[in-house]
Coordinates of C-alpha atoms in Angstrom, one line a residue:
Chain A
M1 CA -12.0 -8.6 47.7
S2 CA -13.2 -6.5 45.2
K3 CA -10.7 -7.8 42.6
I4 CA -12.2 -11.4 43.5
A5 CA -15.5 -10.0 42.8
A6 CA -14.4 -8.5 39.7
V7 CA -13.5 -11.9 38.0
W8 CA -16.0 -13.8 39.4
R9 CA -18.4 -11.3 37.9
R10 CA -16.7 -11.5 34.3
E11 CA -16.8 -15.5 34.8
F12 CA -20.0 -15.9 36.2
R13 CA -21.5 -13.7 33.0
Q14 CA -19.4 -15.5 30.6
F15 CA -21.3 -18.7 31.4
W16 CA -24.6 -17.0 30.5
L17 CA -23.3 -15.3 27.5
S18 CA -21.9 -18.4 25.9
P19 CA -24.7 -20.9 26.6
V20 CA -22.9 -23.0 28.7
A21 CA -24.8 -22.4 31.9
Y22 CA -28.0 -23.1 29.9
I23 CA -26.9 -26.1 28.4
V24 CA -25.3 -27.9 31.6
I25 CA -28.5 -26.9 33.4
C26 CA -31.0 -28.3 30.9
V27 CA -29.5 -31.5 30.5
F28 CA -28.9 -32.2 34.2
L29 CA -32.7 -31.4 34.8
V30 CA -33.8 -33.4 31.9
I31 CA -31.7 -35.9 32.4
S32 CA -32.0 -36.7 36.2
T33 CA -35.5 -35.7 36.5
W34 CA -36.3 -38.6 33.7
L35 CA -34.2 -41.0 35.5
F36 CA -35.4 -40.0 39.1
M37 CA -39.1 -40.5 38.2
K38 CA -38.7 -43.8 35.9
G39 CA -37.9 -45.3 39.2
F40 CA -40.0 -43.1 41.4
F41 CA -43.3 -44.6 40.5
I42 CA -42.0 -48.3 40.2
V43 CA -40.6 -48.3 43.8
N44 CA -43.5 -46.2 45.1
D45 CA -41.7 -44.8 47.9
A46 CA -41.3 -40.8 48.4
S47 CA -37.9 -40.0 49.0
M48 CA -35.0 -38.4 47.2
D49 CA -32.5 -41.1 47.4
Q50 CA -32.5 -42.2 43.9
L51 CA -31.9 -38.7 43.0
F52 CA -29.1 -37.9 45.7
G53 CA -27.7 -41.4 44.6
L54 CA -27.2 -40.6 40.9
I55 CA -25.9 -37.0 41.5
P56 CA -22.1 -38.0 41.9
W57 CA -22.2 -39.4 38.7
F58 CA -24.0 -36.5 37.1
F59 CA -21.5 -34.4 38.4
L60 CA -18.6 -36.4 37.4
F61 CA -19.4 -35.4 33.5
L62 CA -21.1 -32.0 34.0
L63 CA -19.0 -29.8 36.1
P64 CA -15.9 -31.0 34.3
A65 CA -17.6 -28.9 31.4
L66 CA -18.0 -25.8 33.9
T67 CA -14.1 -26.2 34.5
M68 CA -12.7 -27.1 31.2
R69 CA -12.1 -23.6 29.8
Q70 CA -11.5 -21.9 33.0
W71 CA -7.6 -21.9 32.4
A72 CA -7.2 -23.6 29.1
E73 CA -9.2 -20.8 27.0
E74 CA -7.1 -18.1 28.5
Q75 CA -4.1 -20.1 27.9
A76 CA -5.1 -20.9 24.4
S77 CA -6.2 -17.3 23.4
G78 CA -3.5 -15.8 25.2
T79 CA -5.8 -13.3 27.6
I80 CA -3.7 -15.3 30.4
E81 CA -1.0 -12.9 29.6
L82 CA -3.5 -9.7 30.1
L83 CA -5.4 -11.0 33.0
M84 CA -1.9 -12.1 34.9
T85 CA -0.2 -8.4 34.7
Q86 CA -3.4 -6.6 36.1
P87 CA -2.9 -5.4 39.7
V88 CA -4.4 -8.4 40.8
S89 CA -3.1 -11.3 43.0
E90 CA -2.9 -15.0 41.4
R91 CA -5.1 -16.0 44.7
E92 CA -7.8 -13.6 43.6
V93 CA -8.1 -14.7 40.4
V94 CA -8.0 -18.3 41.2
W95 CA -10.8 -17.7 43.6
G96 CA -12.9 -15.5 41.7
K97 CA -13.0 -17.8 38.8
Y98 CA -13.6 -20.9 41.2
L99 CA -16.6 -19.0 43.0
S100 CA -18.0 -18.3 39.8
T101 CA -18.6 -22.0 39.1
V102 CA -19.6 -23.2 42.6
T103 CA -22.3 -20.3 42.2
L104 CA -23.4 -22.0 39.0
L105 CA -23.5 -25.3 41.0
A106 CA -25.9 -23.5 43.5
V107 CA -28.2 -22.2 40.7
I108 CA -28.3 -25.9 39.6
L109 CA -29.0 -27.5 43.1
I110 CA -31.6 -24.5 43.6
L111 CA -33.4 -25.5 40.3
T112 CA -34.0 -29.1 41.4
V113 CA -36.0 -27.5 44.6
P114 CA -39.3 -27.9 42.7
L115 CA -38.6 -31.7 42.4
T116 CA -38.1 -32.1 46.1
L117 CA -41.1 -30.0 46.9
T118 CA -43.3 -32.2 44.6
V119 CA -42.0 -35.4 46.0
S120 CA -42.8 -34.0 49.4
A121 CA -46.3 -33.1 48.7
L122 CA -46.6 -36.7 47.3
S123 CA -45.7 -38.4 50.6
Q124 CA -47.8 -39.1 53.2
N125 CA -45.8 -37.7 56.1
G126 CA -43.8 -35.0 53.8
L127 CA -39.9 -35.3 53.7
D128 CA -37.8 -34.9 56.3
G129 CA -36.4 -31.4 56.2
G130 CA -33.1 -32.5 57.9
V131 CA -32.3 -35.2 55.7
V132 CA -33.2 -33.1 52.7
F133 CA -30.9 -30.2 54.2
A134 CA -28.2 -32.9 54.3
N135 CA -28.8 -34.1 51.1
Y136 CA -28.4 -30.8 49.7
L137 CA -25.5 -29.5 51.6
G138 CA -23.5 -33.1 50.5
A139 CA -24.3 -32.4 46.8
F140 CA -23.3 -28.9 47.3
L141 CA -19.8 -29.8 49.0
L142 CA -19.3 -32.7 46.6
G143 CA -19.7 -30.6 43.7
S144 CA -17.6 -28.0 44.9
A145 CA -14.8 -30.4 45.2
F146 CA -15.1 -31.6 41.6
L147 CA -14.8 -28.1 40.6
A148 CA -11.5 -27.3 42.3
I149 CA -10.2 -30.4 41.0
G150 CA -11.4 -29.5 37.5
G151 CA -10.0 -26.3 37.9
W152 CA -6.8 -27.4 38.8
I153 CA -6.2 -29.7 35.8
S154 CA -7.5 -27.0 33.4
S155 CA -4.5 -24.8 34.5
F156 CA -2.3 -27.6 33.1
T157 CA -3.2 -27.4 29.5
R158 CA -4.3 -24.9 26.6
N159 CA -6.9 -27.6 25.4
Q160 CA -10.3 -27.7 26.8
I161 CA -11.0 -31.4 25.5
I162 CA -8.0 -32.5 27.6
A163 CA -8.9 -30.6 30.6
F164 CA -12.5 -32.4 30.3
I165 CA -11.6 -35.8 29.9
L166 CA -8.4 -35.4 32.3
S167 CA -10.9 -33.9 35.0
I168 CA -13.3 -36.9 34.6
A169 CA -10.3 -39.2 34.8
V170 CA -8.9 -37.7 38.0
I171 CA -12.2 -37.4 39.6
F172 CA -13.4 -40.8 38.7
G173 CA -10.2 -42.1 40.1
L174 CA -10.5 -40.2 43.5
I175 CA -14.1 -41.8 43.8
I176 CA -13.4 -45.1 43.0
V177 CA -10.0 -45.5 45.6
G178 CA -12.7 -45.4 48.4
E179 CA -15.5 -47.9 46.9
S180 CA -15.3 -51.2 48.6
M181 CA -14.6 -53.0 45.0
V182 CA -11.4 -51.4 45.4
T183 CA -10.6 -51.4 49.0
I184 CA -11.3 -55.3 49.4
F185 CA -8.5 -56.3 46.6
I186 CA -6.3 -53.7 48.5
G187 CA -7.0 -54.8 51.9
K188 CA -5.5 -58.5 50.7
G189 CA -2.4 -57.0 50.4
A190 CA -2.0 -53.9 52.4
S191 CA -5.1 -54.0 54.7
W192 CA -3.5 -50.7 56.9
L193 CA -3.9 -48.9 53.5
V194 CA -7.7 -49.6 53.5
P195 CA -9.1 -46.7 56.1
A196 CA -6.9 -44.2 54.4
L197 CA -8.2 -44.9 51.1
E198 CA -11.6 -45.1 52.3
Y199 CA -11.1 -41.4 54.0
I200 CA -9.5 -40.1 50.6
G201 CA -12.5 -41.8 48.8
L202 CA -14.8 -38.5 47.4
R203 CA -18.1 -40.5 47.7
Q204 CA -17.6 -41.9 51.1
H205 CA -18.1 -38.8 53.0
Y206 CA -21.0 -38.1 50.5
G207 CA -23.1 -41.1 51.7
S208 CA -23.1 -40.3 55.2
M209 CA -24.6 -37.0 54.3
Q210 CA -27.1 -38.9 52.1
R211 CA -28.3 -40.7 55.2
G212 CA -28.8 -37.3 56.6
V213 CA -25.8 -37.2 59.1
I214 CA -23.6 -34.2 58.8
D215 CA -20.7 -34.8 60.6
T216 CA -18.0 -32.2 61.2
R217 CA -15.3 -34.9 59.8
D218 CA -16.9 -34.9 56.6
L219 CA -17.3 -31.0 56.5
F220 CA -13.6 -31.0 57.2
Y221 CA -12.6 -33.4 54.5
Y222 CA -14.6 -31.3 51.9
V223 CA -13.0 -28.1 52.7
S224 CA -9.5 -29.7 52.8
V225 CA -10.2 -30.7 49.8
I226 CA -11.1 -27.9 48.3
W227 CA -8.7 -25.9 50.0
L228 CA -5.9 -28.0 48.8
F229 CA -6.9 -27.9 45.1
L230 CA -7.1 -24.1 45.1
Y231 CA -3.6 -24.1 46.6
L232 CA -2.3 -26.3 43.5
T233 CA -4.0 -24.1 41.2
T234 CA -2.6 -21.0 42.6
R235 CA 0.7 -22.4 42.7
A236 CA 0.4 -23.7 38.9
V237 CA -0.6 -20.2 37.9
E238 CA 2.2 -18.7 39.8
S239 CA 4.8 -21.2 38.4
R240 CA 4.1 -19.8 35.0
R241 CA 5.9 -16.7 35.8
W242 CA 9.2 -18.9 36.3
S243 CA 8.6 -20.9 33.4
Chain B
M1 CA 9.4 5.8 35.5
I2 CA 10.5 2.2 34.0
E3 CA 13.8 1.2 35.4
V4 CA 15.4 -1.9 34.0
K5 CA 18.5 -3.3 35.4
G6 CA 20.6 -6.1 34.0
I7 CA 17.5 -8.5 33.3
S8 CA 18.3 -11.7 31.7
K9 CA 15.7 -14.6 30.7
S10 CA 16.3 -18.0 29.0
Y11 CA 13.8 -20.1 27.7
G12 CA 15.3 -23.7 28.5
P13 CA 18.5 -23.5 26.7
T14 CA 18.1 -20.5 24.4
L15 CA 18.9 -16.9 26.0
A16 CA 16.1 -14.7 24.8
V17 CA 17.0 -11.7 26.8
D18 CA 20.8 -11.0 27.9
N19 CA 21.9 -8.6 30.5
V20 CA 19.4 -5.7 29.3
S21 CA 19.3 -2.5 31.1
F22 CA 17.4 1.1 30.7
E23 CA 15.4 3.8 31.7
V24 CA 12.1 5.4 30.4
H25 CA 11.2 8.7 31.7
R26 CA 7.9 10.8 32.0
G27 CA 6.9 12.4 28.4
E28 CA 9.3 10.0 26.9
I29 CA 8.7 7.3 23.8
V30 CA 10.9 5.0 23.6
G31 CA 11.1 2.4 20.8
F32 CA 12.3 -0.8 20.9
L33 CA 13.7 -2.2 17.8
G34 CA 14.9 -5.4 16.8
P35 CA 14.2 -7.9 14.0
N36 CA 11.7 -10.7 14.8
G37 CA 13.1 -12.9 17.8
A38 CA 15.4 -10.3 19.0
G39 CA 13.9 -10.7 22.4
K40 CA 11.3 -7.7 22.5
S41 CA 8.4 -9.3 23.5
T42 CA 10.4 -11.6 25.9
S43 CA 11.4 -7.9 27.6
M44 CA 8.2 -6.7 27.3
K45 CA 6.7 -9.7 29.4
V46 CA 9.5 -9.3 32.1
I47 CA 9.2 -5.9 32.0
T48 CA 5.2 -6.1 32.7
G49 CA 5.8 -9.0 35.2
Y50 CA 4.3 -11.9 33.1
L51 CA 7.4 -13.7 33.4
A52 CA 9.9 -13.5 36.2
P53 CA 13.5 -12.6 35.2
D54 CA 16.3 -14.8 35.5
R55 CA 18.7 -12.3 36.8
G56 CA 18.0 -8.5 37.1
T57 CA 15.1 -6.3 38.5
V58 CA 12.5 -4.3 36.9
S59 CA 11.0 -1.1 38.7
I60 CA 8.1 0.7 37.4
D61 CA 7.3 4.3 39.0
G62 CA 9.6 3.0 42.0
N63 CA 8.0 -0.3 42.8
D64 CA 9.8 -3.7 42.0
I65 CA 7.8 -5.9 40.0
L66 CA 8.3 -8.6 41.7
E67 CA 8.8 -7.2 45.4
A68 CA 5.5 -5.3 45.1
P69 CA 3.7 -6.5 41.9
I70 CA 0.4 -4.9 42.7
A71 CA 1.5 -1.6 43.2
A72 CA 3.8 -1.8 40.2
R73 CA 1.1 -3.3 38.1
S74 CA -1.7 -0.6 38.8
R75 CA 0.9 1.8 37.5
L76 CA 1.1 0.0 34.2
G77 CA -1.1 -0.1 31.2
Y78 CA -0.1 -2.9 28.9
L79 CA -0.8 -4.1 25.2
P80 CA 0.5 -7.6 24.8
E81 CA 1.8 -8.7 21.2
S82 CA -1.1 -9.8 19.2
T83 CA -3.5 -8.2 21.3
P84 CA -5.3 -11.0 23.3
L85 CA -8.9 -10.1 24.3
Y86 CA -11.9 -11.6 25.5
E87 CA -13.8 -12.4 22.2
D88 CA -17.2 -13.0 23.7
M89 CA -17.1 -10.0 25.8
G90 CA -18.8 -6.9 24.5
V91 CA -16.5 -3.6 24.2
L92 CA -18.1 -1.9 26.8
D93 CA -18.3 -4.8 28.9
Y94 CA -14.7 -5.5 28.7
L95 CA -13.4 -2.2 29.5
D96 CA -15.8 -1.9 32.3
F97 CA -14.0 -5.4 33.7
M98 CA -10.3 -4.0 33.1
G99 CA -11.7 -0.9 34.9
R100 CA -12.8 -3.1 38.1
M101 CA -9.5 -4.9 37.9
H102 CA -7.5 -1.7 38.4
N103 CA -10.1 -0.8 41.2
V104 CA -11.5 2.5 39.2
P105 CA -14.4 3.3 41.5
A106 CA -17.6 2.9 40.1
E107 CA -18.9 6.6 39.4
R108 CA -15.4 7.6 37.8
R109 CA -15.4 4.1 35.5
R110 CA -18.3 5.3 33.5
G111 CA -17.1 8.4 32.5
R112 CA -13.6 6.9 31.7
I113 CA -14.8 4.5 29.3
D114 CA -16.7 7.1 27.8
E115 CA -13.8 9.4 27.4
L116 CA -11.5 6.0 25.9
V117 CA -14.4 5.5 23.6
D118 CA -14.0 8.8 22.2
I119 CA -10.2 8.8 22.4
C120 CA -9.8 5.6 20.8
D121 CA -12.7 6.2 17.9
L122 CA -14.4 3.0 19.0
G123 CA -18.1 4.7 19.3
R124 CA -19.4 2.5 16.4
M125 CA -18.1 -0.7 17.4
A126 CA -19.1 0.1 21.6
H127 CA -21.8 -2.5 21.3
K128 CA -20.5 -5.0 19.5
D129 CA -18.7 -8.1 21.1
I130 CA -14.7 -7.9 20.4
G131 CA -15.0 -11.2 18.5
E132 CA -16.8 -9.4 15.5
L133 CA -14.4 -6.4 15.5
S134 CA -11.7 -6.2 12.4
K135 CA -8.0 -6.1 13.6
G136 CA -7.9 -2.2 13.7
Y137 CA -10.5 -1.8 16.0
R138 CA -9.4 -5.0 18.3
Q139 CA -5.9 -2.8 18.8
R140 CA -7.7 0.2 19.7
V141 CA -9.5 -1.8 22.1
G142 CA -6.3 -3.4 23.2
L143 CA -5.1 0.5 23.6
A144 CA -8.4 1.6 25.4
Q145 CA -8.2 -1.2 27.8
A146 CA -4.2 -0.6 28.7
L147 CA -5.3 3.1 29.2
V148 CA -8.4 2.3 31.5
S149 CA -6.6 3.4 34.9
D150 CA -4.5 6.2 33.2
P151 CA -1.7 4.4 34.1
P152 CA 1.7 6.6 34.2
V153 CA 3.6 3.7 32.3
L154 CA 2.3 2.1 28.9
V155 CA 4.3 -1.0 27.4
L156 CA 3.0 -1.6 24.1
D157 CA 4.0 -4.3 22.2
E158 CA 4.0 -3.8 18.6
P159 CA 0.9 -1.5 18.6
T160 CA 0.4 -1.2 14.7
S161 CA 1.2 -4.4 13.7
G162 CA -1.3 -5.9 11.1
L163 CA -3.0 -2.6 10.6
D164 CA -3.5 -0.9 7.1
P165 CA -1.8 2.4 6.5
A166 CA -4.6 4.8 7.4
Q167 CA -4.9 3.0 10.7
I168 CA -1.1 3.1 11.5
V169 CA -1.3 6.9 11.1
E170 CA -4.2 7.1 13.5
I171 CA -2.6 5.0 16.0
R172 CA 0.6 6.7 16.2
A173 CA -1.2 10.0 16.5
L174 CA -2.9 8.5 19.2
I175 CA 0.3 7.2 21.1
R176 CA 1.8 10.9 20.7
E177 CA -1.2 12.5 21.9
I178 CA -1.1 10.6 25.1
A179 CA 2.7 10.3 25.7
R180 CA 2.8 13.6 27.0
E181 CA 2.4 12.9 30.6
K182 CA 3.6 9.2 30.6
A183 CA 6.4 7.0 30.0
I184 CA 5.7 4.6 26.9
L185 CA 7.7 2.2 26.1
L186 CA 6.8 0.5 22.6
S187 CA 8.2 -2.0 20.3
T188 CA 8.2 -2.2 16.7
H189 CA 10.3 -3.9 13.9
I190 CA 9.4 -1.0 11.6
L191 CA 12.0 1.8 11.6
P192 CA 10.3 4.7 10.1
E193 CA 7.8 4.1 13.0
A194 CA 10.5 4.1 15.3
Q195 CA 12.0 7.2 14.0
N196 CA 8.6 9.0 13.9
V197 CA 7.3 8.3 16.8
C198 CA 10.0 7.8 19.1
D199 CA 12.2 10.2 21.4
R200 CA 14.8 7.6 21.6
I201 CA 15.4 4.3 20.2
L202 CA 16.7 0.9 21.7
I203 CA 18.3 -1.4 19.3
I204 CA 17.9 -5.1 20.5
S205 CA 19.6 -7.9 18.5
Q206 CA 19.8 -11.5 19.9
G207 CA 18.8 -10.4 23.1
R208 CA 21.1 -7.7 23.7
L209 CA 21.0 -4.0 23.5
V210 CA 23.3 -3.3 20.7
G211 CA 22.5 0.8 20.3
E212 CA 20.9 3.4 21.9
G213 CA 20.0 7.0 21.3
T214 CA 17.7 9.5 19.6
P215 CA 17.0 8.7 16.0
G216 CA 19.6 11.5 15.1
E217 CA 22.2 10.3 17.3
L218 CA 21.7 6.8 15.9
L219 CA 22.4 8.3 12.5
S220 CA 25.3 9.9 13.3
M221 CA 26.6 6.9 15.0
A222 CA 26.4 5.1 11.2
A223 CA 30.5 5.6 10.1
G224 CA 31.3 8.2 7.4
G225 CA 28.0 10.4 6.8
E226 CA 27.1 10.8 3.4
Q227 CA 28.3 8.3 0.4
Y228 CA 28.4 9.7 -3.2
T229 CA 28.7 7.8 -6.1
V230 CA 30.2 9.7 -9.4
T231 CA 31.1 8.7 -13.0
F232 CA 33.7 10.6 -15.1
K233 CA 34.2 10.1 -18.8
G234 CA 37.5 11.4 -20.6
R235 CA 40.3 10.8 -18.1
A236 CA 41.9 7.8 -16.9
G237 CA 40.7 6.6 -13.8
A238 CA 44.1 6.3 -11.9
E239 CA 44.4 10.2 -12.7
L240 CA 41.0 11.2 -11.3
R241 CA 41.6 8.9 -8.1
G242 CA 44.6 11.2 -7.4
A243 CA 42.6 14.2 -7.7
L244 CA 39.5 13.2 -5.8
E245 CA 41.8 12.1 -2.7
R246 CA 43.2 15.7 -2.8
L247 CA 39.7 17.4 -2.4
P248 CA 39.0 18.4 1.3
R249 CA 36.8 16.2 3.4
V250 CA 36.7 13.5 0.9
S251 CA 37.8 9.9 2.3
D252 CA 37.7 6.2 1.0
V253 CA 37.9 6.7 -2.6
S254 CA 37.4 3.4 -4.5
L255 CA 36.9 2.8 -8.4
L256 CA 34.3 1.1 -9.0
S257 CA 34.5 0.1 -12.6
E258 CA 36.2 2.0 -15.8
E259 CA 33.8 0.7 -18.1
G260 CA 32.2 3.8 -20.3
G261 CA 33.7 5.9 -17.8
S262 CA 35.4 5.9 -14.4
R263 CA 32.9 5.4 -11.5
F264 CA 33.9 6.1 -8.1
R265 CA 32.6 6.1 -4.7
L266 CA 33.6 8.3 -1.8
K267 CA 32.7 9.4 1.4
A268 CA 32.0 12.7 2.7
E269 CA 33.1 13.5 6.1
G270 CA 30.9 15.6 8.5
G271 CA 28.3 15.4 6.4
A272 CA 29.9 17.9 3.8
D273 CA 28.0 18.9 0.6
L274 CA 30.7 17.6 -2.2
N275 CA 28.2 18.2 -5.2
E276 CA 29.7 21.3 -6.7
K277 CA 33.2 20.6 -5.8
L278 CA 32.7 17.4 -7.8
F279 CA 31.4 19.4 -10.8
D280 CA 34.0 21.9 -10.5
L281 CA 37.0 19.0 -10.4
A282 CA 35.2 17.8 -13.5
V283 CA 35.7 20.9 -15.2
S284 CA 39.0 21.4 -14.1
Q285 CA 40.3 18.2 -14.9
G286 CA 38.7 18.3 -18.8
A287 CA 36.4 15.4 -17.6
K288 CA 32.7 15.0 -18.3
L289 CA 30.4 14.4 -15.5
L290 CA 28.2 11.7 -16.3
E291 CA 26.6 10.3 -12.7
L292 CA 26.4 12.3 -9.6
N293 CA 24.3 10.6 -7.0
K294 CA 24.3 11.0 -3.3
T295 CA 23.0 8.3 -0.8
A296 CA 22.1 9.5 2.8
T297 CA 22.6 7.1 5.5
T298 CA 19.3 5.6 6.9
L299 CA 18.3 4.6 10.0
E300 CA 17.8 1.2 8.2
S301 CA 21.8 1.0 7.4
V302 CA 22.6 1.7 11.2
F303 CA 20.2 -0.8 12.1
L304 CA 21.5 -3.3 10.1
Q305 CA 25.4 -2.6 10.9
L306 CA 24.4 -2.9 14.4
T307 CA 22.3 -6.2 14.3
G308 CA 24.9 -7.3 12.0
T309 CA 23.0 -9.9 9.9
S310 CA 21.5 -9.4 6.5
A311 CA 18.7 -12.1 7.5
S312 CA 17.1 -9.6 9.9
G313 CA 17.5 -7.0 6.9
D314 CA 15.2 -9.4 4.8
A315 CA 13.0 -10.0 8.1
L316 CA 12.6 -6.1 8.1
H317 CA 11.0 -5.6 4.8
S318 CA 8.9 -9.1 5.0
V319 CA 7.2 -8.7 8.5
Q320 CA 5.1 -6.0 8.2
G321 CA 1.6 -7.8 7.8
H322 CA 2.7 -10.8 10.5
D323 CA 0.3 -11.0 13.4
A324 CA 1.4 -14.8 14.2
P325 CA -0.2 -15.7 17.7
A326 CA 2.3 -14.9 20.7
A327 CA 2.5 -18.6 21.4
A328 CA 3.7 -19.7 17.7
E329 CA 5.8 -16.4 18.6
Q330 CA 7.5 -17.7 21.4
Q331 CA 8.8 -20.8 19.7
S332 CA 9.7 -19.4 16.3
G333 CA 11.6 -16.7 18.3
A334 CA 13.9 -19.2 19.7
A335 CA 14.3 -20.6 16.1
A336 CA 14.9 -17.3 14.8
A337 CA 17.3 -16.5 17.1
E338 CA 19.0 -19.6 16.4
Q339 CA 18.9 -18.4 12.4
A340 CA 20.2 -15.4 13.3
K341 CA 23.1 -16.8 15.2
E342 CA 24.3 -18.8 12.4
A343 CA 23.6 -16.3 9.9
G344 CA 25.9 -13.9 12.1
D345 CA 28.5 -16.8 12.1
E346 CA 28.8 -17.1 8.4

């Protein structure tokens, strides 16, 4: 545990030392608030749907920026050799690194709370607390899944740009396999595949939480995705010893 | 403390380390000596558990590096080749992180880091970022990092590469100072360094151990002891040759040339001093002694003899300033091994 904390601490501080954290937070808040407010007064409806509807697409481009250097940088600079010869297991390093990005994701989401409170104050009956909580939980789980995937891809390369672009591509692929535009086409040939694809699609489970429904199946889905990709990352890091 | 048994490691078709075995005991500094691409760095990566060997075992202070990796690595300090460090961390921050990784308790960590800053003379640089440091200071940070948990075993890959002569002297002194209670394995391609710093030397060439012993033992391994070159004037070469061969403890007399005097090369057996005898011989034969030159066997000649390549001899002279990144070394290492093999075949 203390090793995970040591890795977490180093990685989390890294985000603030190199101004990655500030840049990601500023860009996210400015653009999301702008797009949200643009529609907010036109629709004249005090709801957060606009913001949470956009979040998967923001995360698609912003979160890979947090994970791209995770392993690629260590592999390029050779520090991976020092790290992996410390008395620490691969799993501890993977978890420490992963949790540092999840913490930053939590910080980003917490910083949108003032916006939520503002909207709540502007609405006549206030926002439904349960729905807002489900929204935040959904965004947190969705983002956490993106981060697990991004970290895994970063472990393959020593080039951060490749890690960034490839993460976007893979996450994008995993989002759209469950979208109706894709499943309609596939349904014509192999209709039995459709439920499976809808289950795999990263955004489907987010959608129900966006409507305020917290279903254990959705929670299970995100936890499984995160666990799977952290496991794959651990294996990828371990396999380096046998190269 | 370090027990290496029959390790082999290949990168694809290239065999980088071939059945290497040795031990390093407490209080001993063992030098790993070999030309570039001989398999030094790969061996060290295997010994520290960064790479798993294809065959063989490594044990650190009784802990197998693959079976009990955490226990083994917690007894190990490692300075990888070309000193990779987290560039954007501060020196103190970095040492603190490494201390945490070794479970050095918080109350001891502070004191230990102060001590290391003192030992490694990092005082003026302690509050800078690692990225701002010169090569010499980076090397000290790397050494401090390896020492942070006060491990009984140290593995240092080219600890003096890329340093200026004054820094080299300091780092060597530092290594000797910390060596008393530890088992240290260090690699180098600089012969005087191995001779000055190490208690025992392992010579590796093309992935194999080709020689092992104290610097003294290695010197005596070189066949023939001292060599003399002498030139006489006034007598025919053939006559002098017979007289020389009759001298006690002289062997391998060869006539090099007869222009402007007869020039001979001969070997002295068992380190005998022939200076006076050769002079007396000239007097008794009625010849004039024009040249009397004694060449001692050097570790360099032992090294060249054991590694058996003149190509690697060139490498020895030209590599002092090299600091290629580890990645490049791995690739060029394979290429160099190939080259060395070709040179050996010729």
